Amino acid sequence: MAYLNVTKIEEALSQMKLRFQRKDSTVEMVDLEASFGRYLAKDLYATENLPSFRRSMVDGYAVLASDTLGASEQSPMILQVVGIVDIGCKSELNLTTGYAAYVPTGGEIPVGAEAMVMIEHTEALGPDIAIYYTATYGENIVGIGEDVQERTLILKKGTRLAPQHEAILASLGYAEIPVVKKPKVFILSTGDELVDVSSTPGYGQVRDCNSTIIRNIVESCGCEVVDSVRVIDEIEAFQKALRNATVSADVVILSGGSSAGIKDMTQLAIDSLAGNTDSPNVFIHGLAIKPGKPTVVGQIGEKPVIGLPGHPAACFITMKAFVEPFLNDFIGKNETEIRRIPCISGFQLHAAGGRDVYQLVEMVYEEEKLTAHILYGKSGMVSALAKANAYVVIKMNQEGIKVGDNLVAYLL
């Protein structure tokens, strides 16, 4: 394959989707308490009505709506109180005209009652109650199944479970949840110059920050990092690490060595493990994006192997623009998150011919508008990453961005 015969992001993702589908059983049952952040493996339906009884939304008095007609602060209606409904207990009361019953928030509405009047609009008068409010039919009452109807779809397959989802699952008695097994990801960082984050770099050495970038994004996609290993720039060591990685993981992500220098061995190492020499393992070398052009995508057996640029900003952008969408599809994510917001450009930038430009920005609320400010920094620099809270994309067919242009920002 010719080096850097660049492929558009959309085409690359399409190729990945066709090549890589998880063929093993991907469902496991977990306790509700352990389901936060996991992806649903199947559609879930309501097992019962919510509520299962007519329920009061307020503290106050159950009444017939017609008994309150014309009631006001100046002209209250007087009703006789026939009883109290205890919270959590079935109501045995049956209201008729001229009578009211006290019901706490969440309590069952007595038979015959048509509305709830908030306690703030009433006044106790011995055995009676003064009503200072005209209630409408059904006011402050939640009917049977009005919240959730039995057998209706409540959460779609691929939903990433958040606290609001777990609330409805708990309400419906889902103690165990079917979720997608976490895909296993192996991270390989290549380069003689890399040292651990806890080490003091020698001359010409740098701490390995790309592994941290990759790990955090991988885990945010609902995947599991099974190991993270650094490999020296030596082909046999590279090959051995790749073999081990493809045995223990579903996806392998490499950092560094993806360009065309004398120590850039990613494509060579991936292709050297091909079972069929007529069909190289690497099927993409070069994405039509900036930064991130020297990205390698290959296949060892049935396992995807992705080689990212070594520069931190390029590594980060490629993870967000390419690897994250692939992992989301690989895990079967139902895309519902709001990650794109409109904003105004606070900068001017020319396009790069033949490539989509992914520009890190800092979103600031100014003069009642969200404004994107450019963060300058070369691909090997990490300072812009620390300040960025979004990125914008200049498509390859655009001339560029001017100050005041309407943009779409992708939140980080």
Coordinates of C-alpha atoms in Angstrom, one line a residue:
M1 CA 0.0 0.0 0.0
A2 CA 1.3 3.4 -0.9
Y3 CA 2.2 5.5 2.1
L4 CA -0.3 8.2 3.0
N5 CA -2.8 7.5 0.2
V6 CA -5.2 9.4 2.4
T7 CA -8.8 8.2 3.1
K8 CA -11.6 10.4 4.2
I9 CA -12.9 9.9 7.7
E10 CA -16.4 8.9 6.6
E11 CA -15.0 6.3 4.2
A12 CA -12.5 5.0 6.8
L13 CA -15.3 4.5 9.4
S14 CA -17.5 2.8 6.8
Q15 CA -14.7 0.4 6.0
M16 CA -14.2 -0.3 9.7
K17 CA -17.9 -1.0 10.2
L18 CA -17.9 -3.5 7.3
R19 CA -14.8 -5.3 8.5
F20 CA -15.3 -5.4 12.3
Q21 CA -18.4 -6.7 14.0
R22 CA -18.2 -8.4 17.4
K23 CA -19.1 -12.0 16.7
D24 CA -19.0 -13.4 20.3
S25 CA -21.8 -13.2 22.8
T26 CA -21.8 -9.6 23.9
V27 CA -24.5 -9.7 26.6
E28 CA -24.0 -10.0 30.4
M29 CA -26.3 -9.4 33.3
V30 CA -25.1 -6.9 36.0
D31 CA -26.8 -5.6 39.1
L32 CA -28.6 -2.3 38.7
E33 CA -26.1 -0.7 41.1
A34 CA -23.2 -1.8 38.8
S35 CA -24.9 -0.7 35.5
F36 CA -23.9 3.0 35.6
G37 CA -22.1 3.9 32.4
R38 CA -22.8 0.5 30.7
Y39 CA -24.6 0.1 27.4
L40 CA -27.9 -1.7 27.2
A41 CA -27.6 -5.0 25.2
K42 CA -31.4 -5.0 24.3
D43 CA -34.5 -2.9 24.3
L44 CA -36.2 -2.7 27.7
Y45 CA -39.9 -2.5 28.2
A46 CA -42.1 -1.5 31.1
T47 CA -43.1 -4.5 33.2
E48 CA -46.1 -2.7 34.8
N49 CA -48.0 0.6 34.9
L50 CA -46.4 3.6 36.7
P51 CA -48.1 4.5 38.8
S52 CA -50.1 1.4 39.5
F53 CA -52.8 3.5 41.4
R54 CA -54.1 7.0 41.1
R55 CA -51.6 9.1 43.0
S56 CA -51.6 12.6 44.4
M57 CA -48.9 15.0 43.2
V58 CA -49.4 17.4 46.2
D59 CA -50.2 17.5 49.9
G60 CA -53.8 18.6 50.2
Y61 CA -57.4 17.5 49.9
A62 CA -59.1 15.2 47.4
V63 CA -62.4 16.7 46.2
L64 CA -65.0 16.5 43.5
A65 CA -64.1 19.3 41.0
S66 CA -67.7 20.4 40.9
D67 CA -67.7 21.0 44.6
T68 CA -65.0 23.7 44.2
L69 CA -66.7 25.6 41.3
G70 CA -66.5 29.4 42.1
A71 CA -64.3 28.9 45.2
S72 CA -61.9 31.8 45.8
E73 CA -60.2 33.7 48.7
Q74 CA -63.3 35.9 49.0
S75 CA -65.8 33.1 48.6
P76 CA -64.6 29.7 49.9
M77 CA -66.4 26.4 49.6
I78 CA -66.9 24.5 52.8
L79 CA -66.6 20.7 52.6
Q80 CA -66.7 18.0 55.3
V81 CA -63.5 16.0 55.8
V82 CA -64.4 12.3 55.9
G83 CA -60.9 10.9 56.5
I84 CA -57.2 10.7 55.9
V85 CA -55.3 8.6 53.4
D86 CA -52.1 7.2 54.9
I87 CA -49.0 7.2 52.5
G88 CA -48.2 3.7 51.3
C89 CA -51.7 2.4 52.2
K90 CA -54.7 1.6 50.0
S91 CA -57.5 4.1 50.4
E92 CA -60.8 2.7 51.6
L93 CA -62.6 6.0 51.2
N94 CA -65.3 6.8 48.6
L95 CA -65.9 10.5 48.1
T96 CA -69.3 11.9 47.2
T97 CA -70.4 15.5 46.7
G98 CA -69.9 17.7 49.7
Y99 CA -67.0 15.7 51.1
A100 CA -63.2 15.9 51.0
A101 CA -60.3 13.7 52.2
Y102 CA -56.7 14.6 53.2
V103 CA -54.1 12.9 50.9
P104 CA -50.3 13.4 51.3
T105 CA -48.0 13.6 48.3
G106 CA -47.8 10.2 46.7
G107 CA -50.9 8.9 48.4
E108 CA -53.7 7.0 46.7
I109 CA -56.6 9.1 45.5
P110 CA -60.0 7.9 47.0
V111 CA -62.6 6.5 44.7
G112 CA -64.9 9.3 43.4
A113 CA -62.3 12.1 43.8
E114 CA -61.7 14.2 40.7
A115 CA -59.0 16.6 41.8
M116 CA -56.5 17.6 44.5
V117 CA -56.5 21.0 46.1
M118 CA -53.1 22.0 47.5
I119 CA -53.1 22.5 51.3
E120 CA -52.0 26.1 50.8
H121 CA -55.4 26.8 49.3
T122 CA -57.3 25.4 52.2
E123 CA -58.0 26.2 55.9
A124 CA -59.1 23.7 58.6
L125 CA -62.4 24.6 60.3
G126 CA -62.9 21.9 62.9
P127 CA -64.3 18.8 61.1
D128 CA -64.7 20.8 57.9
I129 CA -62.2 22.4 55.4
A130 CA -62.5 25.7 53.6
I131 CA -61.5 25.5 49.9
Y132 CA -60.2 28.8 48.5
Y133 CA -59.5 27.5 45.0
T134 CA -61.5 26.3 42.0
A135 CA -60.0 23.0 40.9
T136 CA -60.2 21.5 37.4
Y137 CA -60.9 17.8 36.7
G138 CA -57.8 15.7 37.1
E139 CA -55.7 18.5 38.6
N140 CA -52.7 17.4 40.7
I141 CA -53.6 13.7 40.1
V142 CA -51.4 11.2 38.2
G143 CA -53.5 8.5 36.7
I144 CA -52.8 4.8 36.4
G145 CA -50.1 4.3 33.8
E146 CA -49.9 8.1 33.1
D147 CA -46.2 8.1 33.8
V148 CA -45.3 4.8 32.1
Q149 CA -47.7 2.3 30.5
E150 CA -47.1 -1.4 30.8
R151 CA -45.3 -3.0 27.8
T152 CA -44.1 0.3 26.4
L153 CA -40.5 0.8 25.3
I154 CA -38.6 2.7 28.0
L155 CA -35.0 2.4 26.9
K156 CA -33.4 1.5 23.6
K157 CA -30.7 -1.0 23.0
G158 CA -27.3 0.8 23.0
T159 CA -28.4 3.5 25.6
R160 CA -25.5 4.4 27.9
L161 CA -27.1 4.2 31.4
A162 CA -27.1 7.4 33.4
P163 CA -28.7 8.2 36.8
Q164 CA -32.0 9.2 35.1
H165 CA -32.2 5.9 33.3
E166 CA -31.4 3.9 36.4
A167 CA -34.2 5.7 38.3
I168 CA -36.9 4.4 35.9
L169 CA -35.3 0.9 35.9
A170 CA -35.4 0.9 39.7
S171 CA -39.0 2.1 39.7
L172 CA -40.0 -0.8 37.4
G173 CA -38.1 -3.5 39.4
Y174 CA -35.2 -4.1 37.1
A175 CA -32.7 -5.5 39.7
E176 CA -30.5 -6.9 36.9
I177 CA -29.7 -5.3 33.6
P178 CA -28.6 -6.8 30.3
V179 CA -25.6 -4.9 29.2
V180 CA -22.9 -5.2 26.5
K181 CA -19.7 -6.8 27.6
K182 CA -17.0 -4.3 27.5
P183 CA -14.7 -4.6 24.5
K184 CA -11.1 -5.2 25.5
V185 CA -8.6 -2.7 24.3
F186 CA -4.8 -3.1 24.4
I187 CA -2.6 0.0 24.2
L188 CA 0.9 0.0 22.8
S189 CA 3.1 3.0 23.0
T190 CA 6.2 2.9 20.7
G191 CA 9.4 4.9 20.9
D192 CA 12.8 4.6 22.5
E193 CA 12.3 8.1 23.9
L194 CA 9.3 7.3 26.1
V195 CA 9.5 6.9 29.8
D196 CA 6.9 6.4 32.5
V197 CA 5.0 9.4 33.9
S198 CA 6.6 8.8 37.3
S199 CA 10.1 8.9 35.8
T200 CA 12.4 11.9 35.4
P201 CA 13.2 12.1 31.6
G202 CA 16.8 12.0 30.5
Y203 CA 18.1 14.1 27.7
G204 CA 15.9 13.6 24.7
Q205 CA 13.3 11.6 26.5
V206 CA 9.7 12.4 27.2
R207 CA 7.0 11.1 29.5
D208 CA 4.4 9.0 27.8
C209 CA 1.2 11.1 27.8
N210 CA -0.5 9.4 24.8
S211 CA -1.3 6.3 26.8
T212 CA -3.2 8.4 29.2
I213 CA -5.1 10.2 26.4
I214 CA -6.0 6.8 24.8
R215 CA -7.0 5.1 28.0
N216 CA -9.3 7.9 29.1
I217 CA -11.1 8.1 25.8
V218 CA -11.3 4.3 25.5
E219 CA -12.8 4.0 28.9
S220 CA -15.2 6.9 28.3
C221 CA -16.5 4.8 25.3
G222 CA -17.4 2.0 27.7
C223 CA -14.5 -0.2 26.8
E224 CA -12.0 -1.9 29.1
V225 CA -8.2 -1.4 28.8
V226 CA -6.7 -4.8 29.5
D227 CA -3.1 -3.6 29.3
S228 CA -0.9 -0.7 28.4
V229 CA 2.7 -1.5 27.2
R230 CA 5.6 0.6 25.9
V231 CA 7.7 -0.9 23.1
I232 CA 11.1 0.1 21.9
D233 CA 11.8 0.9 18.2
E234 CA 12.9 -2.6 17.3
I235 CA 10.9 -4.8 14.9
E236 CA 11.1 -8.1 16.8
A237 CA 9.9 -6.4 20.0
F238 CA 7.1 -4.7 18.1
Q239 CA 6.0 -8.0 16.5
K240 CA 6.0 -9.8 19.8
A241 CA 4.0 -7.1 21.5
L242 CA 1.4 -7.1 18.7
R243 CA 1.0 -10.9 18.9
N244 CA 0.3 -10.7 22.6
A245 CA -2.0 -7.8 22.2
T246 CA -4.2 -9.4 19.5
V247 CA -4.5 -12.6 21.7
S248 CA -5.8 -10.8 24.8
A249 CA -7.8 -7.9 23.3
D250 CA -10.6 -7.2 20.8
V251 CA -9.0 -3.9 19.6
V252 CA -5.4 -2.8 19.6
I253 CA -4.4 0.8 19.6
L254 CA -0.8 1.9 18.9
S255 CA 0.7 5.3 19.5
G256 CA 3.7 6.5 17.5
G257 CA 5.6 5.0 14.6
S258 CA 2.9 5.6 12.1
S259 CA 4.7 8.0 9.7
A260 CA 7.5 7.1 7.2
G261 CA 10.7 7.7 9.2
I262 CA 13.4 5.1 9.6
K263 CA 12.0 4.2 13.0
D264 CA 8.3 4.3 12.0
M265 CA 7.6 0.5 12.0
T266 CA 3.8 0.4 12.6
Q267 CA 2.8 -0.6 9.1
L268 CA 5.8 -2.9 8.7
A269 CA 5.0 -4.7 12.0
I270 CA 1.3 -5.1 11.3
D271 CA 1.8 -6.3 7.7
S272 CA 4.6 -8.7 8.8
L273 CA 2.0 -10.7 10.8
A274 CA -0.2 -11.3 7.8
G275 CA -1.5 -14.8 7.2
N276 CA -1.8 -14.1 3.5
T277 CA 1.1 -12.2 2.0
D278 CA -1.1 -11.4 -1.1
S279 CA -3.4 -9.4 1.2
P280 CA -1.6 -6.9 3.5
N281 CA -3.0 -6.4 6.9
V282 CA -2.9 -2.6 6.6
F283 CA -5.7 -1.3 4.5
I284 CA -5.5 2.4 5.4
H285 CA -2.4 4.5 5.8
G286 CA -3.3 8.1 6.0
L287 CA -6.5 9.9 7.0
A288 CA -7.6 13.1 5.2
I289 CA -7.5 15.1 8.5
K290 CA -5.2 17.7 10.0
P291 CA -3.7 16.8 12.5
G292 CA -3.8 13.0 12.3
K293 CA -2.8 12.4 8.7
P294 CA -0.3 9.6 9.3
T295 CA -2.8 7.2 10.9
V296 CA -2.5 3.4 10.2
V297 CA -5.4 1.1 10.2
G298 CA -5.0 -2.7 9.8
Q299 CA -6.3 -6.1 10.7
I300 CA -4.6 -9.0 12.4
G301 CA -6.8 -12.0 12.2
E302 CA -10.2 -10.6 13.0
K303 CA -8.9 -7.9 15.3
P304 CA -8.7 -4.2 14.3
V305 CA -5.3 -2.5 14.9
I306 CA -5.1 1.2 14.8
G307 CA -1.8 3.1 14.7
L308 CA -2.0 6.7 15.8
P309 CA 0.4 9.6 15.4
G310 CA 2.8 10.1 18.2
H311 CA 2.3 13.8 18.7
P312 CA -0.1 14.3 21.6
A313 CA -2.5 16.8 19.9
A314 CA -2.6 14.6 16.7
C315 CA -3.2 11.5 18.9
F316 CA -6.0 13.2 20.8
I317 CA -7.8 14.6 17.6
T318 CA -7.5 11.2 15.9
M319 CA -8.9 9.4 18.9
K320 CA -11.9 11.8 19.0
A321 CA -12.5 12.1 15.3
F322 CA -11.9 8.5 14.3
V323 CA -11.3 6.0 17.1
E324 CA -14.2 7.1 19.4
P325 CA -16.8 6.9 16.6
F326 CA -15.5 3.4 15.7
L327 CA -15.6 2.2 19.3
N328 CA -19.1 3.6 19.8
D329 CA -20.3 1.7 16.7
F330 CA -18.3 -1.4 17.8
I331 CA -20.1 -1.5 21.2
G332 CA -23.5 -0.7 19.6
K333 CA -24.0 2.7 21.1
N334 CA -27.4 4.4 20.5
E335 CA -26.2 7.9 19.8
T336 CA -28.3 10.2 21.9
E337 CA -25.8 12.5 23.5
I338 CA -25.9 16.2 22.7
R339 CA -22.3 16.9 21.8
R340 CA -22.6 19.5 19.1
I341 CA -23.6 23.1 19.8
P342 CA -23.8 26.2 17.5
C343 CA -21.3 29.0 18.2
I344 CA -19.7 32.0 16.6
S345 CA -16.1 32.1 15.4
G346 CA -13.8 34.4 17.2
F347 CA -10.9 33.7 14.9
Q348 CA -9.8 33.5 11.3
L349 CA -8.2 30.3 9.8
H350 CA -7.4 29.1 6.3
A351 CA -8.3 25.6 5.2
A352 CA -5.7 22.9 4.4
G353 CA -6.1 21.7 0.9
G354 CA -7.4 18.1 0.6
R355 CA -7.9 17.6 4.3
D356 CA -10.5 18.3 7.0
V357 CA -9.0 20.6 9.7
Y358 CA -9.8 19.7 13.3
Q359 CA -9.1 22.8 15.3
L360 CA -9.1 22.8 19.1
V361 CA -11.0 25.8 20.6
E362 CA -12.0 27.3 23.9
M363 CA -15.7 28.0 24.1
V364 CA -16.5 31.3 25.9
Y365 CA -19.9 32.9 26.6
E366 CA -19.5 36.5 25.4
E367 CA -22.2 39.1 24.8
E368 CA -24.9 36.5 25.1
K369 CA -23.3 34.3 22.5
L370 CA -21.0 31.3 22.6
T371 CA -17.8 32.2 20.9
A372 CA -15.0 29.8 19.8
H373 CA -11.5 31.1 20.3
I374 CA -8.7 29.3 18.6
L375 CA -6.0 27.6 20.6
Y376 CA -2.7 27.7 18.8
G377 CA -0.3 24.9 19.2
K378 CA 1.7 22.6 17.0
S379 CA 0.8 18.9 17.0
G380 CA 3.6 18.0 19.5
M381 CA 2.4 20.5 22.1
V382 CA 0.1 19.7 25.0
S383 CA -0.7 23.1 26.3
A384 CA -3.6 23.7 23.9
L385 CA -5.1 20.3 24.9
A386 CA -5.3 21.5 28.5
K387 CA -7.3 24.6 27.6
A388 CA -9.6 23.1 25.0
N389 CA -13.2 22.3 25.7
A390 CA -14.3 21.7 22.1
Y391 CA -13.1 21.5 18.5
V392 CA -14.5 22.7 15.2
V393 CA -14.1 21.2 11.8
I394 CA -13.2 23.0 8.6
K395 CA -14.2 20.7 5.8
M396 CA -11.8 20.2 2.9
N397 CA -14.1 21.9 0.5
Q398 CA -14.3 25.1 2.6
E399 CA -12.0 28.1 2.0
G400 CA -11.7 28.7 5.7
I401 CA -13.2 30.4 8.7
K402 CA -13.7 34.2 9.3
V403 CA -14.4 36.0 12.5
G404 CA -18.2 36.0 13.1
D405 CA -18.9 32.9 11.0
N406 CA -21.5 30.5 12.4
L407 CA -19.8 27.2 13.4
V408 CA -20.7 23.9 15.0
A409 CA -18.5 23.0 18.0
Y410 CA -18.0 19.4 19.1
L411 CA -17.8 19.3 22.9
L412 CA -14.9 17.5 24.5

